[in-house]
Amino acid sequence: IKSEEILMTMFMFATVQRVGNASLLVYDHSGSQEVVVHTPNAHCFSPGEEIFIKYNGIMTLSIPPQISASCISKIQCIY
């Protein structure tokens, strides 16, 4: 297996800050930074929602960094 064929699965816990046509601007809680998340399902989310993002581990070095989500789940809090 070539090293470029090995992809990691990474997870991010974040809060949605802004919703675009095919992307979300989120605040990544573990990295303490804003991240653009590319997803065709951006319209399913709203600012303020807590989400759990699965992605392939690739993050651009741009400001803000960008990732492409393979799965996004809303986190429901029960009090």
C-alpha atoms as a PDB file:
ATOM      1  CA  ILE A   1       0.000   0.000   0.000  1.00  0.00           C
ATOM      2  CA  LYS A   2       1.336   3.419  -0.938  1.00  0.00           C
ATOM      3  CA  SER A   3       1.456   6.021   1.808  1.00  0.00           C
ATOM      4  CA  GLU A   4      -0.812   8.379  -0.152  1.00  0.00           C
ATOM      5  CA  GLU A   5      -3.484   5.654  -0.233  1.00  0.00           C
ATOM      6  CA  ILE A   6      -3.696   5.463   3.553  1.00  0.00           C
ATOM      7  CA  LEU A   7      -6.331   7.882   4.782  1.00  0.00           C
ATOM      8  CA  MET A   8      -7.134   8.509   8.383  1.00  0.00           C
ATOM      9  CA  THR A   9     -10.587   8.885   9.808  1.00  0.00           C
ATOM     10  CA  MET A  10     -10.792  11.963  11.983  1.00  0.00           C
ATOM     11  CA  PHE A  11     -13.586  13.407  14.071  1.00  0.00           C
ATOM     12  CA  MET A  12     -14.369  16.961  15.092  1.00  0.00           C
ATOM     13  CA  PHE A  13     -16.767  18.312  17.716  1.00  0.00           C
ATOM     14  CA  ALA A  14     -17.897  21.767  16.614  1.00  0.00           C
ATOM     15  CA  THR A  15     -20.531  24.484  16.775  1.00  0.00           C
ATOM     16  CA  VAL A  16     -22.087  25.773  13.543  1.00  0.00           C
ATOM     17  CA  GLN A  17     -21.429  29.490  13.126  1.00  0.00           C
ATOM     18  CA  ARG A  18     -22.617  30.126   9.569  1.00  0.00           C
ATOM     19  CA  VAL A  19     -24.380  28.084   6.863  1.00  0.00           C
ATOM     20  CA  GLY A  20     -23.476  28.470   3.174  1.00  0.00           C
ATOM     21  CA  ASN A  21     -24.781  26.799   0.001  1.00  0.00           C
ATOM     22  CA  ALA A  22     -22.479  23.783   0.273  1.00  0.00           C
ATOM     23  CA  SER A  23     -20.387  24.560   3.329  1.00  0.00           C
ATOM     24  CA  LEU A  24     -20.498  25.349   7.019  1.00  0.00           C
ATOM     25  CA  LEU A  25     -18.304  27.657   9.026  1.00  0.00           C
ATOM     26  CA  VAL A  26     -17.833  25.934  12.375  1.00  0.00           C
ATOM     27  CA  TYR A  27     -15.903  26.481  15.585  1.00  0.00           C
ATOM     28  CA  ASP A  28     -13.755  23.404  16.267  1.00  0.00           C
ATOM     29  CA  HIS A  29     -13.743  22.950  20.053  1.00  0.00           C
ATOM     30  CA  SER A  30     -10.617  20.777  20.257  1.00  0.00           C
ATOM     31  CA  GLY A  31      -8.560  22.951  17.897  1.00  0.00           C
ATOM     32  CA  SER A  32      -9.990  26.267  19.167  1.00  0.00           C
ATOM     33  CA  GLN A  33     -10.329  27.583  15.628  1.00  0.00           C
ATOM     34  CA  GLU A  34     -12.839  28.248  12.874  1.00  0.00           C
ATOM     35  CA  VAL A  35     -12.979  25.634  10.088  1.00  0.00           C
ATOM     36  CA  VAL A  36     -14.848  25.586   6.770  1.00  0.00           C
ATOM     37  CA  VAL A  37     -16.590  22.230   6.308  1.00  0.00           C
ATOM     38  CA  HIS A  38     -17.580  21.314   2.762  1.00  0.00           C
ATOM     39  CA  THR A  39     -20.775  19.260   2.625  1.00  0.00           C
ATOM     40  CA  PRO A  40     -23.664  19.038   0.144  1.00  0.00           C
ATOM     41  CA  ASN A  41     -26.014  18.862   3.159  1.00  0.00           C
ATOM     42  CA  ALA A  42     -25.129  22.248   4.656  1.00  0.00           C
ATOM     43  CA  HIS A  43     -28.780  23.341   4.373  1.00  0.00           C
ATOM     44  CA  CYS A  44     -29.699  20.752   7.042  1.00  0.00           C
ATOM     45  CA  PHE A  45     -27.885  22.695   9.787  1.00  0.00           C
ATOM     46  CA  SER A  46     -28.415  25.971  11.648  1.00  0.00           C
ATOM     47  CA  PRO A  47     -26.105  28.372  13.474  1.00  0.00           C
ATOM     48  CA  GLY A  48     -25.662  27.411  17.118  1.00  0.00           C
ATOM     49  CA  GLU A  49     -26.105  23.673  16.600  1.00  0.00           C
ATOM     50  CA  GLU A  50     -23.515  21.341  18.099  1.00  0.00           C
ATOM     51  CA  ILE A  51     -22.286  18.790  15.540  1.00  0.00           C
ATOM     52  CA  PHE A  52     -19.936  15.823  15.270  1.00  0.00           C
ATOM     53  CA  ILE A  53     -18.024  15.727  11.960  1.00  0.00           C
ATOM     54  CA  LYS A  54     -16.302  12.709  10.400  1.00  0.00           C
ATOM     55  CA  TYR A  55     -13.675  13.488   7.732  1.00  0.00           C
ATOM     56  CA  ASN A  56     -10.653  11.895   6.092  1.00  0.00           C
ATOM     57  CA  GLY A  57      -8.001  13.746   8.096  1.00  0.00           C
ATOM     58  CA  ILE A  58      -7.066  16.119   5.293  1.00  0.00           C
ATOM     59  CA  MET A  59      -7.209  19.783   6.319  1.00  0.00           C
ATOM     60  CA  THR A  60      -5.954  22.655   4.180  1.00  0.00           C
ATOM     61  CA  LEU A  61      -3.400  25.122   5.516  1.00  0.00           C
ATOM     62  CA  SER A  62      -5.601  28.057   4.464  1.00  0.00           C
ATOM     63  CA  ILE A  63      -7.105  30.555   6.887  1.00  0.00           C
ATOM     64  CA  PRO A  64      -9.571  29.346   7.929  1.00  0.00           C
ATOM     65  CA  PRO A  65      -8.623  25.710   7.303  1.00  0.00           C
ATOM     66  CA  GLN A  66     -11.014  23.593   5.230  1.00  0.00           C
ATOM     67  CA  ILE A  67     -12.147  19.971   5.365  1.00  0.00           C
ATOM     68  CA  SER A  68     -14.620  17.816   3.439  1.00  0.00           C
ATOM     69  CA  ALA A  69     -17.061  15.962   5.659  1.00  0.00           C
ATOM     70  CA  SER A  70     -18.002  12.338   5.019  1.00  0.00           C
ATOM     71  CA  CYS A  71     -20.651  12.404   7.771  1.00  0.00           C
ATOM     72  CA  ILE A  72     -22.118  15.057  10.079  1.00  0.00           C
ATOM     73  CA  SER A  73     -24.357  14.301  13.045  1.00  0.00           C
ATOM     74  CA  LYS A  74     -26.295  16.742  15.189  1.00  0.00           C
ATOM     75  CA  ILE A  75     -25.641  16.361  18.901  1.00  0.00           C
ATOM     76  CA  GLN A  76     -28.822  16.318  20.949  1.00  0.00           C
ATOM     77  CA  CYS A  77     -28.426  17.287  24.597  1.00  0.00           C
ATOM     78  CA  ILE A  78     -30.909  15.890  27.075  1.00  0.00           C
ATOM     79  CA  TYR A  79     -31.173  17.822  30.319  1.00  0.00           C
END
